[in-house]
mmCIF file of C-alpha atoms in Angstrom:
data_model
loop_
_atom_site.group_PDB
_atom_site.id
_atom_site.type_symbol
_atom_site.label_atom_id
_atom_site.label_comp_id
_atom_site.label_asym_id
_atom_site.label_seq_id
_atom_site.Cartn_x
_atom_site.Cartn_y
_atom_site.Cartn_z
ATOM 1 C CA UNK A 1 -22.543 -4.674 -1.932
ATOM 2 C CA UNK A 2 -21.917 -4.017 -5.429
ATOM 3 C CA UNK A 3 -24.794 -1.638 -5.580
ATOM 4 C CA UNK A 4 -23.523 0.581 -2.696
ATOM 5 C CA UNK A 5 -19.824 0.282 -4.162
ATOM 6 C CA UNK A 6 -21.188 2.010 -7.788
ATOM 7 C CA UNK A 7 -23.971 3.998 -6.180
ATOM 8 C CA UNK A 8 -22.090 7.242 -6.856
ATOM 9 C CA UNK A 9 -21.281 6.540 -10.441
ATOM 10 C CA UNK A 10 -24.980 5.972 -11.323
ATOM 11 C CA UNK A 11 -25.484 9.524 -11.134
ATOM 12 C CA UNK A 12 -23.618 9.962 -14.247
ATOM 13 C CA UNK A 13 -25.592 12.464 -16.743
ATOM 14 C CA UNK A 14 -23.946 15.680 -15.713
ATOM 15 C CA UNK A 15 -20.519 17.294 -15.296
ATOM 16 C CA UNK A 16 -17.959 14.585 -16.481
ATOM 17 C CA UNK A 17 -15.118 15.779 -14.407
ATOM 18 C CA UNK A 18 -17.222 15.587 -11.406
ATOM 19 C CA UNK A 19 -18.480 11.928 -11.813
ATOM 20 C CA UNK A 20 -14.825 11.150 -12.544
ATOM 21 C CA UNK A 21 -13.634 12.469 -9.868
ATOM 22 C CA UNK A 22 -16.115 10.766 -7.548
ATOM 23 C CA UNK A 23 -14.865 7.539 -8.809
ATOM 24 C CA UNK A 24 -11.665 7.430 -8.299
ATOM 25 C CA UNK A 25 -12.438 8.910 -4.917
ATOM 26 C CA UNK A 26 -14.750 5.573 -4.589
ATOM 27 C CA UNK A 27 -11.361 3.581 -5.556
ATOM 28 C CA UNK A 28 -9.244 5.131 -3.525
ATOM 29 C CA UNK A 29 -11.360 4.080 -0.632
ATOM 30 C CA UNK A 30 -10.099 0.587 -0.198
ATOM 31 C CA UNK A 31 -6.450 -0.154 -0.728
ATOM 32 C CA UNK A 32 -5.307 -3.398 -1.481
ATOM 33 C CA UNK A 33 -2.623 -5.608 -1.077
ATOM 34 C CA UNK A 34 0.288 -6.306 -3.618
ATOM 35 C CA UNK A 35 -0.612 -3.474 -5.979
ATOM 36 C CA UNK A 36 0.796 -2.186 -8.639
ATOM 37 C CA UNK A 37 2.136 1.854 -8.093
ATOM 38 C CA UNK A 38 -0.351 4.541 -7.888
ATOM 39 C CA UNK A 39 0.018 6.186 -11.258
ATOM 40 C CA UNK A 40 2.540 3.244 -12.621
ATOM 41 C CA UNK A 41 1.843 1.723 -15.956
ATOM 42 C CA UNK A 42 0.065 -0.927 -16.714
ATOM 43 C CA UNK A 43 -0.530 -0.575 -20.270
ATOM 44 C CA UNK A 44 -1.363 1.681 -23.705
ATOM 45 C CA UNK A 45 -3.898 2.697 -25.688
ATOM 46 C CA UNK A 46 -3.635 1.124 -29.248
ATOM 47 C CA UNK A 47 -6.799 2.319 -30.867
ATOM 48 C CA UNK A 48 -9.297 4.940 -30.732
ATOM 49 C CA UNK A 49 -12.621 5.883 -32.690
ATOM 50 C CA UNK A 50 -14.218 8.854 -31.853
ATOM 51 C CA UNK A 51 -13.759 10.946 -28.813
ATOM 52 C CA UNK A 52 -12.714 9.575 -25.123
ATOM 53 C CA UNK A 53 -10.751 10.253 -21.925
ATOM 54 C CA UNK A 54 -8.531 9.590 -18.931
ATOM 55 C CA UNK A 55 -9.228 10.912 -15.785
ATOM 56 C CA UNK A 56 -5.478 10.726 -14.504
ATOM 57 C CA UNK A 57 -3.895 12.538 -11.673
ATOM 58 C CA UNK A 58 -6.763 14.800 -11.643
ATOM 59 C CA UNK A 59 -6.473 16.091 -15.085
ATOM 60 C CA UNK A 60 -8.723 14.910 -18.401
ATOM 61 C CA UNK A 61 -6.898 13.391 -20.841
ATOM 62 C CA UNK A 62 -7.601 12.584 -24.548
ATOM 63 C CA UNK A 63 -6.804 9.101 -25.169
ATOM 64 C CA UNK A 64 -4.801 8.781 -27.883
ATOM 65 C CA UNK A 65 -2.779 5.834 -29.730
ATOM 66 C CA UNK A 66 0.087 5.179 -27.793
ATOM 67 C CA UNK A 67 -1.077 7.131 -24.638
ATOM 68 C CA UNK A 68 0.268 5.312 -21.572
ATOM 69 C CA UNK A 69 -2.552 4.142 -19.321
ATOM 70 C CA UNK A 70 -2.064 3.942 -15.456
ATOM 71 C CA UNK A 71 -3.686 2.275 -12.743
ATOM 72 C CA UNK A 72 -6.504 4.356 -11.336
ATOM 73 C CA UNK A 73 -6.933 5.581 -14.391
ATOM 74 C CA UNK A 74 -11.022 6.050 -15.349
ATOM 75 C CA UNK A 75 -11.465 5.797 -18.498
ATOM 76 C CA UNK A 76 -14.845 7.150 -20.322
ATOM 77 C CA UNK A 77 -15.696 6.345 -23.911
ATOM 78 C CA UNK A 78 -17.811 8.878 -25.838
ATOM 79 C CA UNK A 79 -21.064 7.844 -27.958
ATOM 80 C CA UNK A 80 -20.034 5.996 -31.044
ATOM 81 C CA UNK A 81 -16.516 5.586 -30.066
ATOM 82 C CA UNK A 82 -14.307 2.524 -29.466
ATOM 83 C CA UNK A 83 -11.149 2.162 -27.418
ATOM 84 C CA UNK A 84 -8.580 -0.657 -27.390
ATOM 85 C CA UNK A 85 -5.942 -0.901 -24.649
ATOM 86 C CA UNK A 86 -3.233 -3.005 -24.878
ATOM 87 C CA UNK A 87 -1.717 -4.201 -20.899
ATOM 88 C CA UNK A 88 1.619 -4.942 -19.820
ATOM 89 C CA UNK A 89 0.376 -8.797 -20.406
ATOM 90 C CA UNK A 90 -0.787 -8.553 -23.733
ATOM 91 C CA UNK A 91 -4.272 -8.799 -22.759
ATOM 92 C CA UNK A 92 -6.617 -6.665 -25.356
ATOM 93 C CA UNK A 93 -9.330 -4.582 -23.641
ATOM 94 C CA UNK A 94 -11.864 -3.031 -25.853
ATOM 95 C CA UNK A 95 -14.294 -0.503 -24.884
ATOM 96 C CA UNK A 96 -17.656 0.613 -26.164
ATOM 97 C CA UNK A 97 -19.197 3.442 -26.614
ATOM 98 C CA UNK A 98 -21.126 5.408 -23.581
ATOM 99 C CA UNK A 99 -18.472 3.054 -21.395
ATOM 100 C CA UNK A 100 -17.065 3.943 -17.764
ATOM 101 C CA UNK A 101 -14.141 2.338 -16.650
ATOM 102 C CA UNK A 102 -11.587 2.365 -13.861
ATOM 103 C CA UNK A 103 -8.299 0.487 -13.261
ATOM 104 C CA UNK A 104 -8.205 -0.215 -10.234
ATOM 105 C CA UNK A 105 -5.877 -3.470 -9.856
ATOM 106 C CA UNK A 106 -3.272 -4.432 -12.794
ATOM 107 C CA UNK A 107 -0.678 -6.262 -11.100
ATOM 108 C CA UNK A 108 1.114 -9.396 -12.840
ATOM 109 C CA UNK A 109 2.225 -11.237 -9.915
ATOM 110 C CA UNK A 110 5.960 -9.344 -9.425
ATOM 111 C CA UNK A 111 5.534 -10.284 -5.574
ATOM 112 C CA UNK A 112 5.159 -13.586 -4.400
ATOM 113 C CA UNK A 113 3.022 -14.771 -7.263
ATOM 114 C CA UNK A 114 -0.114 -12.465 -6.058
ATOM 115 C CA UNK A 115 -1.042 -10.467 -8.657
ATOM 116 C CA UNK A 116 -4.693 -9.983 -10.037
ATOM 117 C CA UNK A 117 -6.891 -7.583 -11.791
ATOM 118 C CA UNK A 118 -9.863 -6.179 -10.488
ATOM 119 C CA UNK A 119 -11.566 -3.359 -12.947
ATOM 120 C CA UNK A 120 -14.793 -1.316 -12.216
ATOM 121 C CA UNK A 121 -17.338 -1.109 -14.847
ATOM 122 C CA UNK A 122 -20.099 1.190 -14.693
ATOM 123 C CA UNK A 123 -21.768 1.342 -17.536
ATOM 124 C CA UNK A 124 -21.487 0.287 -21.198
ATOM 125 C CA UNK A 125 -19.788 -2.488 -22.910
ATOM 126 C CA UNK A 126 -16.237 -4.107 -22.882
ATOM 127 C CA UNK A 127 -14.396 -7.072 -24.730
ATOM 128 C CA UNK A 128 -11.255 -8.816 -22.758
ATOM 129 C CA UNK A 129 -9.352 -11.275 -25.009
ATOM 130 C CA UNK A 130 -6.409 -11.961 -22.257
ATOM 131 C CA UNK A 131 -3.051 -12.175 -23.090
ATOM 132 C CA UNK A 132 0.039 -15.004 -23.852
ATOM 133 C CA UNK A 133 1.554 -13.627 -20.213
ATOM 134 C CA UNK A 134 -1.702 -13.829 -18.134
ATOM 135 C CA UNK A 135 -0.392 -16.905 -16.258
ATOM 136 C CA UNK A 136 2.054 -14.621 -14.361
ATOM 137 C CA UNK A 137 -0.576 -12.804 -12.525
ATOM 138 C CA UNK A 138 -1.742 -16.108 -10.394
ATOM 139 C CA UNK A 139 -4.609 -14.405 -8.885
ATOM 140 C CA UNK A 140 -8.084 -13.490 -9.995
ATOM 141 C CA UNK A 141 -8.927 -11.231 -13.306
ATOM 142 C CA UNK A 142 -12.146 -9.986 -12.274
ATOM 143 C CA UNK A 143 -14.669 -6.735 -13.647
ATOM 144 C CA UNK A 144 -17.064 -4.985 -10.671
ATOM 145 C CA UNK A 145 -20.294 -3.722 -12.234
ATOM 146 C CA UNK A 146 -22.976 -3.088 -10.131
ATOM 147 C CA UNK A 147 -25.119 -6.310 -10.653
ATOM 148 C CA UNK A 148 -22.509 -8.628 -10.566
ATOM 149 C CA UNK A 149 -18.416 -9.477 -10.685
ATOM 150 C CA UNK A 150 -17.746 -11.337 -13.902
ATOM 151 C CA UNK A 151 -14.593 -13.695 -13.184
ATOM 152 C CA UNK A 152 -12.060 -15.156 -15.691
ATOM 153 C CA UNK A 153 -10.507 -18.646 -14.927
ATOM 154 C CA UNK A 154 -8.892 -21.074 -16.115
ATOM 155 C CA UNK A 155 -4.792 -20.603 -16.981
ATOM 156 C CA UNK A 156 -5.371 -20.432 -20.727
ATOM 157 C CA UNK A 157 -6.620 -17.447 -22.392
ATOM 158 C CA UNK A 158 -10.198 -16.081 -22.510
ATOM 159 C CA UNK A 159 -12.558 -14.272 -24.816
ATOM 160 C CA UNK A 160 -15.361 -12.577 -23.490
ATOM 161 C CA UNK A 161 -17.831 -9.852 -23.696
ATOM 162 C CA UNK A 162 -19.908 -8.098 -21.187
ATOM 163 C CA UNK A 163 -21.999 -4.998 -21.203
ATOM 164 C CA UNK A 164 -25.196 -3.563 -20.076
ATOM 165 C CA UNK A 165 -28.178 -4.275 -22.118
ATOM 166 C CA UNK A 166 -30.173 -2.032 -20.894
ATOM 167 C CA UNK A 167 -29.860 0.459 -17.609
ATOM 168 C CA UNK A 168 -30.459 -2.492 -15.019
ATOM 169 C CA UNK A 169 -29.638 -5.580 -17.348
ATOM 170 C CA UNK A 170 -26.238 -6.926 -17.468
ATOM 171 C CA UNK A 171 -25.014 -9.514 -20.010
ATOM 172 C CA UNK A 172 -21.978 -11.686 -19.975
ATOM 173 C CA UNK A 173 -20.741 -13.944 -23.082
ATOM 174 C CA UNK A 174 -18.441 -16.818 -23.253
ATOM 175 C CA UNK A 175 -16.504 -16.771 -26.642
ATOM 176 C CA UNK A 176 -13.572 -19.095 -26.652
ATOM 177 C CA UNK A 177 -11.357 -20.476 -24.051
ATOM 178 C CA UNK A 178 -11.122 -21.313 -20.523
ATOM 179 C CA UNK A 179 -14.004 -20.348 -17.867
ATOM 180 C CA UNK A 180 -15.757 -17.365 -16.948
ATOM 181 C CA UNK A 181 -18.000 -17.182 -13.767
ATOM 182 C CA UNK A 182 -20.117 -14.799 -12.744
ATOM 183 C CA UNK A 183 -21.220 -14.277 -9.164
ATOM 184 C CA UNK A 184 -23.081 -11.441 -7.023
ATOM 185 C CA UNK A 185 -24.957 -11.332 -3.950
ATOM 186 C CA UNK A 186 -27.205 -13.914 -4.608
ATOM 187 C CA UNK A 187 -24.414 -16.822 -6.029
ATOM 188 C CA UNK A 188 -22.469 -17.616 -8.620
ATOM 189 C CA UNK A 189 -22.555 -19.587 -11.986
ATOM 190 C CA UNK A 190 -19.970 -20.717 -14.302
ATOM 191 C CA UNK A 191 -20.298 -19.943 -18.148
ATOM 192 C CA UNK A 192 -17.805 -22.541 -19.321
ATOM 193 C CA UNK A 193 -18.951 -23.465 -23.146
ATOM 194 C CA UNK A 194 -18.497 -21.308 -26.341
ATOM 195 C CA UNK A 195 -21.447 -18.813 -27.068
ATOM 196 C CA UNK A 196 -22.822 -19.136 -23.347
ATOM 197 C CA UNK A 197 -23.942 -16.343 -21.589
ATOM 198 C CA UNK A 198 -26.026 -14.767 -18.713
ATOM 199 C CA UNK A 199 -28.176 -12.254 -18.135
ATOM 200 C CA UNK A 200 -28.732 -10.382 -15.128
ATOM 201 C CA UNK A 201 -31.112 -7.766 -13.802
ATOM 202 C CA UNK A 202 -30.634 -7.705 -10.008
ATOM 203 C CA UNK A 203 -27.765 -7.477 -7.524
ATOM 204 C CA UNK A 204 -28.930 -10.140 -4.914
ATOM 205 C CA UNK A 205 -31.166 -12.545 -7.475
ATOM 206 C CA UNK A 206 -29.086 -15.718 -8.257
ATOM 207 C CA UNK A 207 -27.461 -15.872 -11.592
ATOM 208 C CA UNK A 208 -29.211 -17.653 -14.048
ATOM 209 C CA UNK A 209 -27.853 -20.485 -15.371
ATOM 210 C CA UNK A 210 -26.032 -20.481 -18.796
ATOM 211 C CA UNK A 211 -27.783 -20.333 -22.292
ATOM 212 C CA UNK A 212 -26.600 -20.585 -25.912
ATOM 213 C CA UNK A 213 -26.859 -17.144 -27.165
ATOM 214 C CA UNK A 214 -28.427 -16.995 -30.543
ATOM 215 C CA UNK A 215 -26.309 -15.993 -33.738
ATOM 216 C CA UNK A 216 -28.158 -12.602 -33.640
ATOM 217 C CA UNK A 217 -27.643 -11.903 -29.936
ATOM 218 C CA UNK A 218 -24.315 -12.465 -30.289
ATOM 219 C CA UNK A 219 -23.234 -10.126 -33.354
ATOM 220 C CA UNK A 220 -25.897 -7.853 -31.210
ATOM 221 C CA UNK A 221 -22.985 -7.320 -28.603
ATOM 222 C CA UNK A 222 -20.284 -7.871 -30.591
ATOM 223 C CA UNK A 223 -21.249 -4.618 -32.243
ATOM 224 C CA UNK A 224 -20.903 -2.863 -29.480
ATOM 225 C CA UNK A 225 -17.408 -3.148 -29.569
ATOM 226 C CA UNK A 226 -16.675 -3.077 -33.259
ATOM 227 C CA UNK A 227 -14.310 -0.629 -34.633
ATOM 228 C CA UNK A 228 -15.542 -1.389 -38.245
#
């Protein structure tokens, strides 16, 4: 399912536009319930390195410090750049570079308590340290990428990292507080202890079960979304 839902963005070397555009055509798709606004804000970008954009409305936007970001937003990160965005919860979201991203979901939980976060990851790297507010949302915080959703639980905060290792290997790494999970086609695990993480190469294979990432492996992705 997750394959077929990020089939189109796969094809991304080309025209930039167009694979944007196809994207948020793919999110457009299938509306959900209890949703933040089209086009209503759900955050800012506080840094940048380098060179990336919005896809917003149609147009291509430079992302800039202080730049409002909306939902359905894509957001594409250029090589060697970095991009932290700052949401309405105070959840930090850091981008990599050579990273494709779309909001699809931001919604803290205004109605009823029903809020969640679902984000579409195609390709690249991302860090998620989630915010003193997160509680309001009281529904799930999860990122699509085409191997697998990666799931944050738990009603304290979470650091993690995810990213794609390589073109048809995802990774996923627990860094401090409460759970992450990680499910596809195939199951689901739970990454629960500091310096855990998976690794995944297919869409309907089970995940693996949890491992203590070495020191290296883990300033390995933590590079990835350095800005020094």
């Amino acid at each position: 399912m997750n394959r077929l839902h990020f089939g189109a963005w796969l094809l991304w070397p080309g025209l930039l536009a167009l694979a944007l555009t196809l994207t948020v055509a793919v999110v457009c798709s299938a509306p959900l319930p209890v949703l933040a606004a089209e086009g209503e804000n759900v955050g800012h970008v506080s840094r940048v390195k380098g060179v990336a954009y919005a896809l917003h409305g149609g147009a291509l936007l430079a992302l800039t410090p202080g730049l409002p970001v909306r939902r359905l937003d894509v957001l594409k990160v250029g090589p060697g750049a970095r991009v932290e965005v700052t949401m309405l919860d105070e959840t930090h979201l850091i981008l990599g570079p050579d990273t494709v991203l779309a909001m699809e979901r931001y919604d803290l939980g205004r109605q009823n308590g029903q809020g969640a976060v679902r984000l579409l990851l195609t390709k690249g790297s991302f860090r998620v340290l989630t915010g003193q507010l997160s509680a309001l949302r009281g529904g799930p915080f999860e990122i699509l990428t085409p191997l697998a959703t990666i799931g944050l639980s738990g009603a304290g905060g979470v650091d993690v990292w995810g990213g794609f290792l390589a073109p048809e290997e995802l990774g996923v790494l627990h860094l401090s507080g409460s759970g992450v999970y990680v499910k596809n086609d195939g199951g689901r695990c739970n990454v629960a202890r500091t310096f855990e993480g998976v690794r995944l190469t297919s869409p309907t294979a089970p995940p693996p079960e949890p491992t203590l990432w070495s020191p290296e492996r883990r300033a390995q992705a933590l590079r990835s979304v350095a800005f020094d």
